[in-house]
Short mmCIF file of C-alpha atoms and ligand atoms in Angstrom, two decimals:
data_model
loop_
_atom_site.label_atom_id
_atom_site.label_comp_id
_atom_site.label_asym_id
_atom_site.label_seq_id
_atom_site.Cartn_x
_atom_site.Cartn_y
_atom_site.Cartn_z
CA UNK O 1 0.00 0.00 0.00
CA UNK O 2 1.12 3.52 -0.81
CA UNK O 3 2.46 5.94 1.78
CA UNK O 4 2.04 3.49 4.60
CA UNK O 5 4.55 2.54 7.21
CA UNK O 6 4.57 0.61 10.44
CA UNK O 7 6.30 1.14 13.76
CA UNK O 8 6.71 -1.86 16.04
CA UNK O 9 7.50 -1.07 19.68
CA UNK O 10 9.93 -3.57 21.10
CA UNK O 11 12.21 -1.68 23.47
CA UNK O 12 10.61 -2.69 26.77
CA UNK O 13 12.29 -5.03 29.19
CA UNK O 14 9.51 -7.54 29.82
CA UNK O 15 10.47 -8.12 33.47
CA UNK O 16 7.67 -10.59 34.08
CA UNK O 17 9.15 -13.10 31.62
CA UNK O 18 12.01 -13.59 34.12
CA UNK O 19 14.44 -14.21 31.29
CA UNK O 20 17.97 -13.38 30.21
CA UNK O 21 16.62 -12.89 26.73
CA UNK O 22 14.67 -10.00 25.23
CA UNK O 23 10.92 -10.64 25.60
CA UNK O 24 10.21 -10.14 21.90
CA UNK O 25 12.70 -12.87 20.97
CA UNK O 26 10.84 -15.56 22.87
CA UNK O 27 9.33 -17.95 20.38
CA UNK O 28 5.84 -19.08 19.52
CA UNK O 29 5.70 -22.13 17.21
CA UNK O 30 9.39 -21.64 16.44
CA UNK O 31 9.24 -17.97 15.47
CA UNK O 32 10.12 -14.93 17.63
CA UNK O 33 7.20 -12.80 18.83
CA UNK O 34 8.49 -9.72 17.02
CA UNK O 35 8.90 -11.68 13.78
CA UNK O 36 5.23 -12.72 13.85
CA UNK O 37 4.25 -9.06 14.21
CA UNK O 38 6.65 -8.09 11.43
CA UNK O 39 5.15 -10.75 9.14
CA UNK O 40 1.61 -9.53 9.81
CA UNK O 41 2.82 -6.07 8.71
CA UNK O 42 4.26 -7.61 5.54
CA UNK O 43 1.03 -9.51 4.84
CA UNK O 44 -0.90 -6.25 5.15
CA UNK O 45 1.24 -4.97 2.27
CA UNK O 46 3.21 -2.42 4.29
CA UNK O 47 6.80 -2.33 3.10
CA UNK O 48 8.36 0.26 5.36
CA UNK O 49 8.73 -1.01 8.90
CA UNK O 50 10.64 0.58 11.78
CA UNK O 51 11.39 -1.46 14.87
CA UNK O 52 12.02 0.50 18.08
CA UNK O 53 14.62 -1.39 20.09
CA UNK O 54 16.16 -0.63 23.48
CA UNK O 55 16.46 -3.36 26.08
CA UNK O 56 18.86 -5.99 24.62
CA UNK O 57 18.80 -4.00 21.36
CA UNK O 58 21.80 -5.80 19.84
CA UNK O 59 20.16 -9.18 20.26
CA UNK O 60 16.93 -8.07 18.60
CA UNK O 61 18.77 -6.33 15.74
CA UNK O 62 20.89 -9.41 15.07
CA UNK O 63 17.82 -11.64 14.97
CA UNK O 64 15.87 -9.38 12.60
CA UNK O 65 18.90 -8.61 10.40
CA UNK O 66 18.25 -6.64 7.24
CA UNK O 67 14.48 -7.05 7.30
CA UNK O 68 13.58 -3.81 9.03
CA UNK O 69 14.87 -0.38 9.87
CA UNK O 70 15.68 0.18 13.53
CA UNK O 71 15.30 3.12 15.90
CA UNK O 72 17.10 3.03 19.22
CA UNK O 73 15.35 4.06 22.42
CA UNK O 74 18.23 4.26 24.87
CA UNK O 75 16.07 4.78 27.95
CA UNK O 76 12.59 3.34 28.14
CA UNK O 77 10.61 6.44 29.01
CA UNK O 78 7.25 5.20 27.75
CA UNK O 79 5.37 4.22 24.58
CA UNK O 80 5.08 7.85 23.39
CA UNK O 81 8.81 8.36 23.88
CA UNK O 82 9.43 5.12 21.94
CA UNK O 83 7.48 6.40 18.94
CA UNK O 84 9.38 9.72 19.11
CA UNK O 85 12.61 7.78 18.52
CA UNK O 86 11.20 6.53 15.20
CA UNK O 87 9.66 9.78 13.99
CA UNK O 88 12.71 10.82 11.93
CA UNK O 89 12.06 7.82 9.69
CA UNK O 90 8.48 8.84 8.83
CA UNK O 91 8.57 12.62 9.06
CA UNK O 92 8.60 13.11 5.30
CA UNK O 93 5.63 10.79 4.86
CA UNK O 94 2.33 12.19 3.67
CA UNK O 95 0.37 9.09 4.58
CA UNK O 96 -0.45 6.93 7.56
CA UNK O 97 1.40 4.84 10.07
CA UNK O 98 0.35 1.71 11.93
CA UNK O 99 1.76 1.31 15.44
CA UNK O 100 1.95 -2.17 16.94
CA UNK O 101 3.48 -3.80 20.00
CA UNK O 102 6.21 -6.36 19.50
CA UNK O 103 4.66 -8.74 22.01
CA UNK O 104 1.30 -9.42 20.29
CA UNK O 105 2.09 -12.17 17.76
CA UNK O 106 -1.49 -13.28 17.01
CA UNK O 107 -2.42 -10.13 15.08
CA UNK O 108 -3.27 -10.98 11.46
CA UNK O 109 -2.30 -9.12 8.31
CA UNK O 110 -5.98 -8.97 7.28
CA UNK O 111 -6.91 -7.24 10.52
CA UNK O 112 -4.21 -4.62 10.00
CA UNK O 113 -5.56 -4.05 6.48
CA UNK O 114 -9.10 -3.74 7.82
CA UNK O 115 -7.96 -1.11 10.35
CA UNK O 116 -6.18 0.91 7.67
CA UNK O 117 -9.25 0.80 5.41
CA UNK O 118 -11.54 1.88 8.26
CA UNK O 119 -9.10 4.65 9.22
CA UNK O 120 -8.83 6.02 5.69
CA UNK O 121 -12.53 5.66 4.87
CA UNK O 122 -13.48 7.65 7.99
CA UNK O 123 -10.79 10.21 7.29
CA UNK O 124 -9.52 9.80 10.85
CA UNK O 125 -6.52 11.49 12.40
CA UNK O 126 -6.17 8.42 14.62
CA UNK O 127 -7.88 5.04 14.94
CA UNK O 128 -7.44 2.87 18.02
CA UNK O 129 -8.00 -0.88 17.90
CA UNK O 130 -10.06 -1.92 20.90
CA UNK O 131 -11.85 -4.94 22.26
CA UNK O 132 -13.94 -5.83 25.30
CA UNK O 133 -12.48 -7.95 28.05
CA UNK O 134 -14.24 -9.35 31.12
CA UNK O 135 -11.10 -8.74 33.09
CA UNK O 136 -9.50 -5.55 31.84
CA UNK O 137 -6.95 -5.29 34.67
CA UNK O 138 -3.70 -3.69 33.55
CA UNK O 139 -4.99 -2.32 30.25
CA UNK O 140 -5.68 1.25 29.24
CA UNK O 141 -9.47 1.91 29.11
CA UNK O 142 -11.35 3.62 26.29
CA UNK O 143 -13.37 6.49 27.74
CA UNK O 144 -16.35 7.52 25.55
CA UNK O 145 -18.87 10.35 25.94
CA UNK O 146 -22.67 9.89 26.12
CA UNK O 147 -22.94 9.74 22.31
CA UNK O 148 -20.27 7.03 22.16
CA UNK O 149 -17.43 9.20 20.85
CA UNK O 150 -13.96 8.41 22.15
CA UNK O 151 -12.71 11.12 24.52
CA UNK O 152 -9.46 9.69 25.82
CA UNK O 153 -7.57 6.61 26.95
CA UNK O 154 -6.83 6.26 30.64
CA UNK O 155 -4.18 3.85 31.91
CA UNK O 156 -5.26 1.35 34.56
CA UNK O 157 -2.86 2.88 37.09
CA UNK O 158 -4.26 6.37 36.52
CA UNK O 159 -7.95 5.40 36.32
CA UNK O 160 -10.64 6.17 38.92
CA UNK O 161 -13.13 3.50 40.06
CA UNK O 162 -15.69 4.44 37.43
CA UNK O 163 -13.09 4.24 34.64
CA UNK O 164 -11.75 0.93 35.95
CA UNK O 165 -15.24 -0.52 35.43
CA UNK O 166 -14.96 0.10 31.65
CA UNK O 167 -14.51 -3.16 29.75
CA UNK O 168 -13.40 -1.72 26.43
CA UNK O 169 -9.61 -1.70 26.38
CA UNK O 170 -6.84 -0.21 24.27
CA UNK O 171 -5.09 -3.00 22.40
CA UNK O 172 -1.96 -0.87 22.00
CA UNK O 173 -2.40 -0.91 18.21
CA UNK O 174 -3.27 2.22 16.30
CA UNK O 175 -3.33 3.83 12.89
CA UNK O 176 -2.39 7.52 12.71
CA UNK O 177 -2.18 10.10 9.95
CA UNK O 178 1.55 10.85 10.12
CA UNK O 179 1.23 14.64 10.40
CA UNK O 180 -1.33 14.38 13.20
CA UNK O 181 0.80 11.89 15.12
CA UNK O 182 3.94 14.03 14.92
CA UNK O 183 2.04 17.12 15.96
CA UNK O 184 0.43 15.40 18.98
CA UNK O 185 3.67 13.68 20.05
CA UNK O 186 5.33 17.06 20.42
CA UNK O 187 2.67 17.97 22.98
CA UNK O 188 2.65 14.99 25.37
CA UNK O 189 4.30 15.13 28.79
CA UNK O 190 5.14 12.67 31.56
CA UNK O 191 2.87 13.93 34.33
CA UNK O 192 1.30 10.60 35.26
CA UNK O 193 1.74 7.87 37.88
CA UNK O 194 4.67 6.28 36.02
CA UNK O 195 6.43 9.48 34.92
CA UNK O 196 6.33 8.12 31.37
CA UNK O 197 5.51 9.67 28.00
CA UNK O 198 2.31 7.81 27.08
CA UNK O 199 1.46 7.33 23.41
CA UNK O 200 -2.16 7.10 24.55
CA UNK O 201 -2.15 10.79 25.51
CA UNK O 202 -1.94 11.74 21.81
CA UNK O 203 -5.57 10.63 21.49
CA UNK O 204 -6.92 13.23 23.92
CA UNK O 205 -4.69 15.91 22.37
CA UNK O 206 -5.95 15.17 18.85
CA UNK O 207 -9.58 15.22 20.03
CA UNK O 208 -9.11 18.51 21.88
CA UNK O 209 -7.84 20.02 18.63
CA UNK O 210 -10.99 18.88 16.81
CA UNK O 211 -9.49 16.02 14.86
CA UNK O 212 -11.48 12.88 14.09
CA UNK O 213 -10.49 9.93 16.28
CA UNK O 214 -12.13 6.55 15.83
CA UNK O 215 -12.04 3.27 17.69
CA UNK O 216 -12.44 0.00 15.82
CA UNK O 217 -13.73 -2.64 18.17
CA UNK O 218 -12.65 -6.20 17.34
CA UNK O 219 -14.97 -8.97 18.51
CA UNK O 220 -12.39 -11.76 18.72
CA UNK O 221 -9.98 -10.53 21.36
CA UNK O 222 -7.54 -13.45 20.94
CA UNK O 223 -5.79 -11.64 18.08
CA UNK O 224 -4.89 -8.87 20.47
CA UNK O 225 -3.50 -11.04 23.24
CA UNK O 226 -0.20 -9.67 24.47
CA UNK O 227 2.51 -11.64 26.21
CA UNK O 228 3.85 -10.47 29.54
CA UNK O 229 4.71 -13.78 31.22
CA UNK O 230 5.34 -17.42 30.39
CA UNK O 231 1.78 -18.46 31.14
CA UNK O 232 0.51 -16.08 28.45
CA UNK O 233 3.31 -17.33 26.19
CA UNK O 234 1.95 -20.87 26.47
CA UNK O 235 -1.64 -19.70 25.89
CA UNK O 236 -0.64 -17.87 22.73
CA UNK O 237 1.42 -20.88 21.61
CA UNK O 238 -1.74 -22.99 21.84
CA UNK O 239 -3.81 -20.61 19.73
CA UNK O 240 -1.04 -20.29 17.12
CA UNK O 241 -0.56 -24.08 17.01
CA UNK O 242 -4.26 -24.56 16.36
CA UNK O 243 -4.07 -22.05 13.49
CA UNK O 244 -1.11 -23.87 11.94
CA UNK O 245 -2.71 -27.32 12.25
CA UNK O 246 -6.02 -26.08 10.82
CA UNK O 247 -4.21 -24.64 7.82
CA UNK O 248 -2.52 -27.99 7.11
CA UNK O 249 -5.82 -29.84 7.45
CA UNK O 250 -7.46 -27.36 5.09
CA UNK O 251 -4.65 -28.10 2.61
CA UNK O 252 -5.40 -31.84 2.64
CA UNK O 253 -3.18 -33.20 5.41
CA UNK O 254 -4.69 -35.67 7.90
CA UNK O 255 -3.72 -34.91 11.49
CA UNK O 256 -5.11 -37.73 13.57
CA UNK O 257 -4.77 -36.01 16.93
CA UNK O 258 -4.17 -32.24 16.82
CA UNK O 259 -3.92 -32.26 20.62
CA UNK O 260 -0.64 -34.19 20.59
CA UNK O 261 0.85 -32.90 17.34
CA UNK O 262 3.33 -30.02 17.28
CA UNK O 263 4.08 -28.39 13.94
CA UNK O 264 6.08 -25.18 13.84
CA UNK O 265 5.44 -22.25 11.53
CA UNK O 266 6.38 -22.35 7.82
CA UNK O 267 6.55 -26.14 7.49
CA UNK O 268 5.33 -27.52 4.17
CA UNK O 269 3.29 -30.71 4.06
CA UNK O 270 1.71 -31.93 0.82
CA UNK O 271 -1.68 -33.54 0.21
CA UNK O 272 -2.77 -36.90 1.60
CA UNK O 273 0.05 -37.17 4.08
CA UNK O 274 -1.05 -38.56 7.44
CA UNK O 275 0.46 -37.36 10.69
CA UNK O 276 0.02 -39.78 13.60
CA UNK O 277 -0.12 -38.66 17.24
CA UNK O 278 2.99 -37.54 19.07
CA UNK O 279 4.83 -36.02 16.10
CA UNK O 280 7.00 -32.90 16.21
CA UNK O 281 7.92 -31.14 12.96
CA UNK O 282 10.36 -28.28 13.33
CA UNK O 283 12.50 -25.72 11.53
CA UNK O 284 12.82 -25.72 7.80
CA UNK O 285 11.07 -29.05 7.17
CA UNK O 286 9.21 -30.09 4.02
CA UNK O 287 7.13 -33.28 3.76
CA UNK O 288 5.87 -34.63 0.45
CA UNK O 289 2.58 -36.29 -0.63
CA UNK O 290 1.20 -39.60 0.64
CA UNK O 291 3.67 -39.88 3.51
CA UNK O 292 2.86 -41.51 6.83
CA UNK O 293 4.64 -39.74 9.64
CA UNK O 294 4.62 -41.17 13.15
CA UNK O 295 3.54 -42.04 15.67
CA UNK O 296 6.08 -40.23 17.88
CA UNK O 297 8.53 -38.93 15.33
CA UNK O 298 10.59 -35.76 15.39
CA UNK O 299 11.74 -34.21 12.12
CA UNK O 300 13.92 -31.09 12.20
CA UNK O 301 15.16 -29.06 9.19
CA UNK O 302 14.73 -31.99 6.81
CA UNK O 303 13.21 -32.74 3.45
CA UNK O 304 11.08 -35.86 3.16
CA UNK O 305 9.93 -36.71 -0.38
CA UNK O 306 6.66 -38.40 -1.47
CA UNK O 307 5.39 -41.69 -0.10
CA UNK O 308 7.86 -42.03 2.76
CA UNK O 309 6.98 -43.75 6.02
CA UNK O 310 8.62 -42.64 9.25
CA UNK O 311 7.78 -44.47 12.46
CA UNK O 312 8.98 -43.59 15.98
CA UNK O 313 12.14 -41.99 14.62
CA UNK O 314 14.22 -38.81 14.75
CA UNK O 315 15.48 -37.11 11.58
CA UNK O 316 17.70 -34.00 11.76
CA UNK O 317 19.08 -31.82 8.93
CA UNK O 318 18.74 -34.60 6.38
CA UNK O 319 17.16 -35.53 3.06
CA UNK O 320 14.95 -38.61 2.53
CA UNK O 321 14.04 -39.59 -1.04
CA UNK O 322 10.71 -41.08 -2.10
CA UNK O 323 9.28 -44.51 -1.24
CA UNK O 324 11.67 -44.99 1.67
CA UNK O 325 10.83 -46.53 5.06
CA UNK O 326 12.43 -45.19 8.22
CA UNK O 327 12.11 -46.82 11.64
CA UNK O 328 10.73 -47.78 13.99
CA UNK O 329 13.39 -46.35 16.30
CA UNK O 330 15.86 -45.00 13.75
CA UNK O 331 18.05 -41.93 14.29
CA UNK O 332 19.04 -40.02 11.15
CA UNK O 333 21.62 -37.43 12.14
CA UNK O 334 22.67 -34.25 10.27
CA UNK O 335 23.92 -34.22 6.68
CA UNK O 336 22.52 -37.61 5.73
CA UNK O 337 21.05 -38.25 2.30
CA UNK O 338 18.90 -41.36 2.05
CA UNK O 339 18.00 -42.64 -1.43
CA UNK O 340 14.79 -43.95 -2.98
CA UNK O 341 13.11 -47.13 -1.85
CA UNK O 342 15.54 -47.57 1.02
CA UNK O 343 14.82 -49.33 4.29
CA UNK O 344 16.36 -47.94 7.45
CA UNK O 345 15.04 -50.22 10.17
CA UNK O 346 14.97 -50.50 13.93
CA UNK O 347 17.82 -49.19 16.10
CA UNK O 348 19.81 -47.91 13.15
CA UNK O 349 21.82 -44.70 13.43
CA UNK O 350 22.94 -42.89 10.29
CA UNK O 351 25.27 -39.90 10.54
CA UNK O 352 26.62 -37.68 7.74
CA UNK O 353 26.24 -40.48 5.20
CA UNK O 354 24.81 -41.09 1.76
CA UNK O 355 22.71 -44.24 1.34
CA UNK O 356 22.03 -45.27 -2.28
CA UNK O 357 18.68 -46.29 -3.82
CA UNK O 358 17.23 -49.71 -2.90
CA UNK O 359 19.73 -50.24 -0.09
CA UNK O 360 18.69 -51.89 3.16
CA UNK O 361 20.02 -51.22 6.63
CA UNK O 362 17.35 -53.21 8.36
CA UNK O 363 18.44 -53.46 11.98
CA UNK O 364 20.95 -52.57 14.69
CA UNK O 365 23.60 -50.71 12.71
CA UNK O 366 25.74 -47.57 12.89
CA UNK O 367 26.66 -45.91 9.60
CA UNK O 368 28.72 -42.73 10.04
CA UNK O 369 30.78 -40.71 7.52
CA UNK O 370 29.98 -43.27 4.83
CA UNK O 371 29.02 -43.45 1.19
CA UNK O 372 26.91 -46.53 0.69
CA UNK O 373 25.99 -47.39 -2.92
CA UNK O 374 22.80 -48.77 -4.49
CA UNK O 375 21.28 -52.20 -3.77
CA UNK O 376 23.56 -52.74 -0.82
CA UNK O 377 22.59 -54.95 2.09
CA UNK O 378 24.00 -53.85 5.41
CA UNK O 379 23.11 -56.76 7.68
CA UNK O 380 22.24 -56.72 11.34
CA UNK O 381 25.03 -55.25 13.46
CA UNK O 382 27.08 -53.62 10.63
CA UNK O 383 29.24 -50.87 12.04
CA UNK O 384 31.41 -48.22 10.43
CA UNK O 385 34.34 -47.66 12.77
CA UNK O 386 34.75 -44.02 11.80
CA UNK O 387 36.61 -42.54 14.76
CA UNK O 388 40.07 -43.25 16.12
CA UNK O 389 39.68 -41.02 19.15
CA UNK O 390 40.99 -37.97 17.32
CA UNK O 391 39.72 -37.86 13.75
CA UNK O 392 36.78 -39.14 11.73
CA UNK O 393 37.38 -41.24 8.60
CA UNK O 394 35.30 -42.25 5.63
CA UNK O 395 33.90 -45.63 4.59
CA UNK O 396 32.93 -46.27 0.95
CA UNK O 397 30.78 -49.23 -0.05
CA UNK O 398 30.13 -49.88 -3.76
CA UNK O 399 26.83 -50.85 -5.42
CA UNK O 400 25.36 -54.33 -4.95
CA UNK O 401 27.66 -55.26 -2.09
CA UNK O 402 26.59 -57.46 0.80
CA UNK O 403 27.93 -56.68 4.25
CA UNK O 404 27.26 -59.61 6.59
CA UNK O 405 26.09 -59.55 10.18
CA UNK O 406 28.25 -58.03 12.89
CA UNK O 407 30.88 -56.56 10.58
CA UNK O 408 33.26 -53.75 11.60
CA UNK O 409 34.40 -51.58 8.70
CA UNK O 410 37.47 -49.79 10.09
CA UNK O 411 37.69 -46.47 8.26
CA UNK O 412 39.24 -45.21 6.11
CA UNK O 413 38.26 -48.24 4.06
CA UNK O 414 36.71 -49.06 0.68
CA UNK O 415 34.54 -52.03 -0.21
CA UNK O 416 34.27 -52.07 -4.00
CA UNK O 417 31.08 -53.01 -5.86
CA UNK O 418 29.59 -56.50 -5.97
CA UNK O 419 31.70 -57.62 -2.98
CA UNK O 420 30.69 -59.84 -0.07
CA UNK O 421 31.92 -59.45 3.50
CA UNK O 422 31.62 -62.53 5.69
CA UNK O 423 29.68 -62.20 8.93
CA UNK O 424 31.75 -61.26 11.96
CA UNK O 425 34.61 -59.74 9.93
CA UNK O 426 36.65 -56.73 10.95
CA UNK O 427 37.65 -55.16 7.63
CA UNK O 428 40.73 -52.93 7.62
CA UNK O 429 41.88 -53.24 3.97
CA UNK O 430 40.27 -52.41 0.64
CA UNK O 431 38.01 -55.17 -0.69
CA UNK O 432 38.18 -55.61 -4.50
CA UNK O 433 35.14 -55.89 -6.81
CA UNK O 434 33.35 -59.22 -7.01
CA UNK O 435 35.37 -60.71 -4.13
CA UNK O 436 34.55 -62.22 -0.76
CA UNK O 437 36.45 -60.87 2.24
CA UNK O 438 36.66 -62.93 5.40
CA UNK O 439 38.49 -61.37 8.32
CA UNK O 440 37.95 -63.55 11.36
CA UNK O 441 39.53 -66.48 13.17
CA UNK O 442 38.76 -69.91 11.79
CA UNK O 443 36.58 -71.93 14.10
CA UNK O 444 38.42 -74.45 16.29
CA UNK O 445 36.46 -77.37 17.77
CA UNK O 446 37.98 -79.19 20.77
CA UNK O 447 36.28 -82.54 21.09
CA UNK O 448 35.24 -83.53 24.63
CA UNK O 449 36.70 -80.34 26.09
CA UNK O 450 33.81 -79.74 28.47
CA UNK O 451 33.93 -83.13 30.08
CA UNK O 452 37.71 -82.92 30.54
CA UNK O 453 37.46 -79.49 32.07
CA UNK O 454 34.97 -80.57 34.66
CA UNK O 455 36.49 -84.07 35.21
CA UNK O 456 33.28 -85.68 34.26
CA UNK O 457 34.93 -88.52 32.31
CA UNK O 458 33.56 -91.21 34.65
CA UNK O 459 30.06 -90.01 34.87
CA UNK O 460 28.72 -91.47 31.65
C1 UD1 M 501 0.15 -0.18 26.76
C2 UD1 M 501 -0.86 0.98 26.65
C3 UD1 M 501 -2.20 0.52 27.20
C4 UD1 M 501 -2.68 -0.71 26.45
C5 UD1 M 501 -1.61 -1.82 26.50
C6 UD1 M 501 -1.99 -2.96 25.60
C7 UD1 M 501 0.43 3.03 26.94
C8 UD1 M 501 0.79 4.13 27.85
N1 UD1 M 501 -0.36 2.10 27.40
O1 UD1 M 501 0.31 -0.45 28.13
O2 UD1 M 501 -3.17 1.55 27.05
O3 UD1 M 501 -3.88 -1.20 27.00
O4 UD1 M 501 -0.34 -1.31 26.04
O5 UD1 M 501 -1.11 -4.03 25.74
O6 UD1 M 501 0.85 3.03 25.79
N2 UD1 M 501 7.76 -0.03 24.89
C9 UD1 M 501 8.86 0.57 24.36
N3 UD1 M 501 9.46 1.58 25.05
C10 UD1 M 501 8.98 2.04 26.23
C11 UD1 M 501 7.85 1.42 26.78
C12 UD1 M 501 7.25 0.39 26.08
O7 UD1 M 501 9.32 0.20 23.28
O8 UD1 M 501 9.58 2.97 26.79
C13 UD1 M 501 7.13 -1.13 24.13
C14 UD1 M 501 7.16 -2.45 24.87
O9 UD1 M 501 8.29 -3.20 24.51
C15 UD1 M 501 5.88 -3.12 24.38
C16 UD1 M 501 4.95 -1.94 24.09
O10 UD1 M 501 5.77 -0.80 23.96
O11 UD1 M 501 6.06 -3.85 23.20
C17 UD1 M 501 3.91 -1.73 25.17
O12 UD1 M 501 4.57 -1.41 26.38
P1 UD1 M 501 4.05 -1.92 27.78
O13 UD1 M 501 4.95 -1.42 28.83
O14 UD1 M 501 3.79 -3.37 27.73
O15 UD1 M 501 2.68 -1.09 27.89
P2 UD1 M 501 1.45 -1.42 28.77
O16 UD1 M 501 1.69 -0.95 30.14
O17 UD1 M 501 1.04 -2.83 28.59
CA1 CA M 502 2.01 -4.84 27.69
#
């Protein structure tokens, strides 16, 4: 939208979080509070966004990077003072500015748009977003005259008994015509119970100078929920999680039990995939079509292609090609690339390895720092011995090879294609193509040894 900008206030300390971290960097469904607000601004089509930072400013600026402009509020002298720190960035603007708090992540882009439209249509100098709460404790109250016009906003701390009984509250979100905001900001003072410069005082100033001020009351107050402590953080998390799950279900994903499923923001899941209870999908994860995920699986920053089944397993920073079966009880560690139609079975750990198409690692194996070819069978108990206590080494296994049960492959080592390794071998040297390698003691049988040992010769 033209001539529109947004200011997000995020300089406050957030004492009640009891945290070493800035409040606005706490996460809901994997994304920082302030980033949710920023994204709502983006979705509303507002390109210019100024973030007012103060407490732990460096941390917030590093997290947000190049996305926004910043204004520094060195001392937190109130919401009005915070906006003053950003006014240089909008002072040449003809248009309007949306002001939002950095700790209200549930606000939607559509709602911001709706407020702007209402504000412009009514030709307002300022529009306040309000809602009604049964318990309005702590919030600023919207004081209206007998005809219902807004007169001013009074903070809870500064309100008299009659004003405290008002249920309509100030959400802390506003739309202002830039010139009216700048004019009113220059007139506020800090003569109130907190000795702060209140942004809310601009409302009374604008009204007293005969400007139009509107209040847009939003029925669903959840969008306006702010976070001041960890209990509210968990409540907002729940609402956001429900939104995310509903969106996936609307897109054709079956989620058997939304109550026990945790899917972070921005995860892609394609049609007809089924998510069983107890699954956690995090980070930059993408799941294809017709997959069956779970029960009880955790997938972080990984790509899972179509028609893959993952049962009771953990997959981190890895890539799984189509038609592959993982688990139950497999652990796929970072930088692994698993081919098509592969089976990674129970109690198998794969780390930083490539597994070729049609290969099977069916049970009880550790494959680390390895390149395993196509059509390979890694039998029960195959181990890559990749670490000598100081360094990690690579194991290479060619296509169509068969590694027997309980085999140690002491890296660095190469098993060339079409080779067989006898069960129980400890392989330390390269195995040529088409050969069989046996690296174990021959069996010795000592006839009658048991009877001799226990002097039982005369007992039969
Ligand atoms: C504010 C409003 C109140 C409203 C409530 C809604 C004022 C005076 N009061 O109160 O009417 O009902 O929000 O949640 O505006 N901040 C700064 N710098 C500061 C102070 C605050 O950047 O010096 C930021 C905070 O980080 C936060 C936002 O402004 O994101 C709101 O500040 P907060 O102290 O939470 O205001 P409230 O007392 O809740
Ligand atoms: Ca607050």
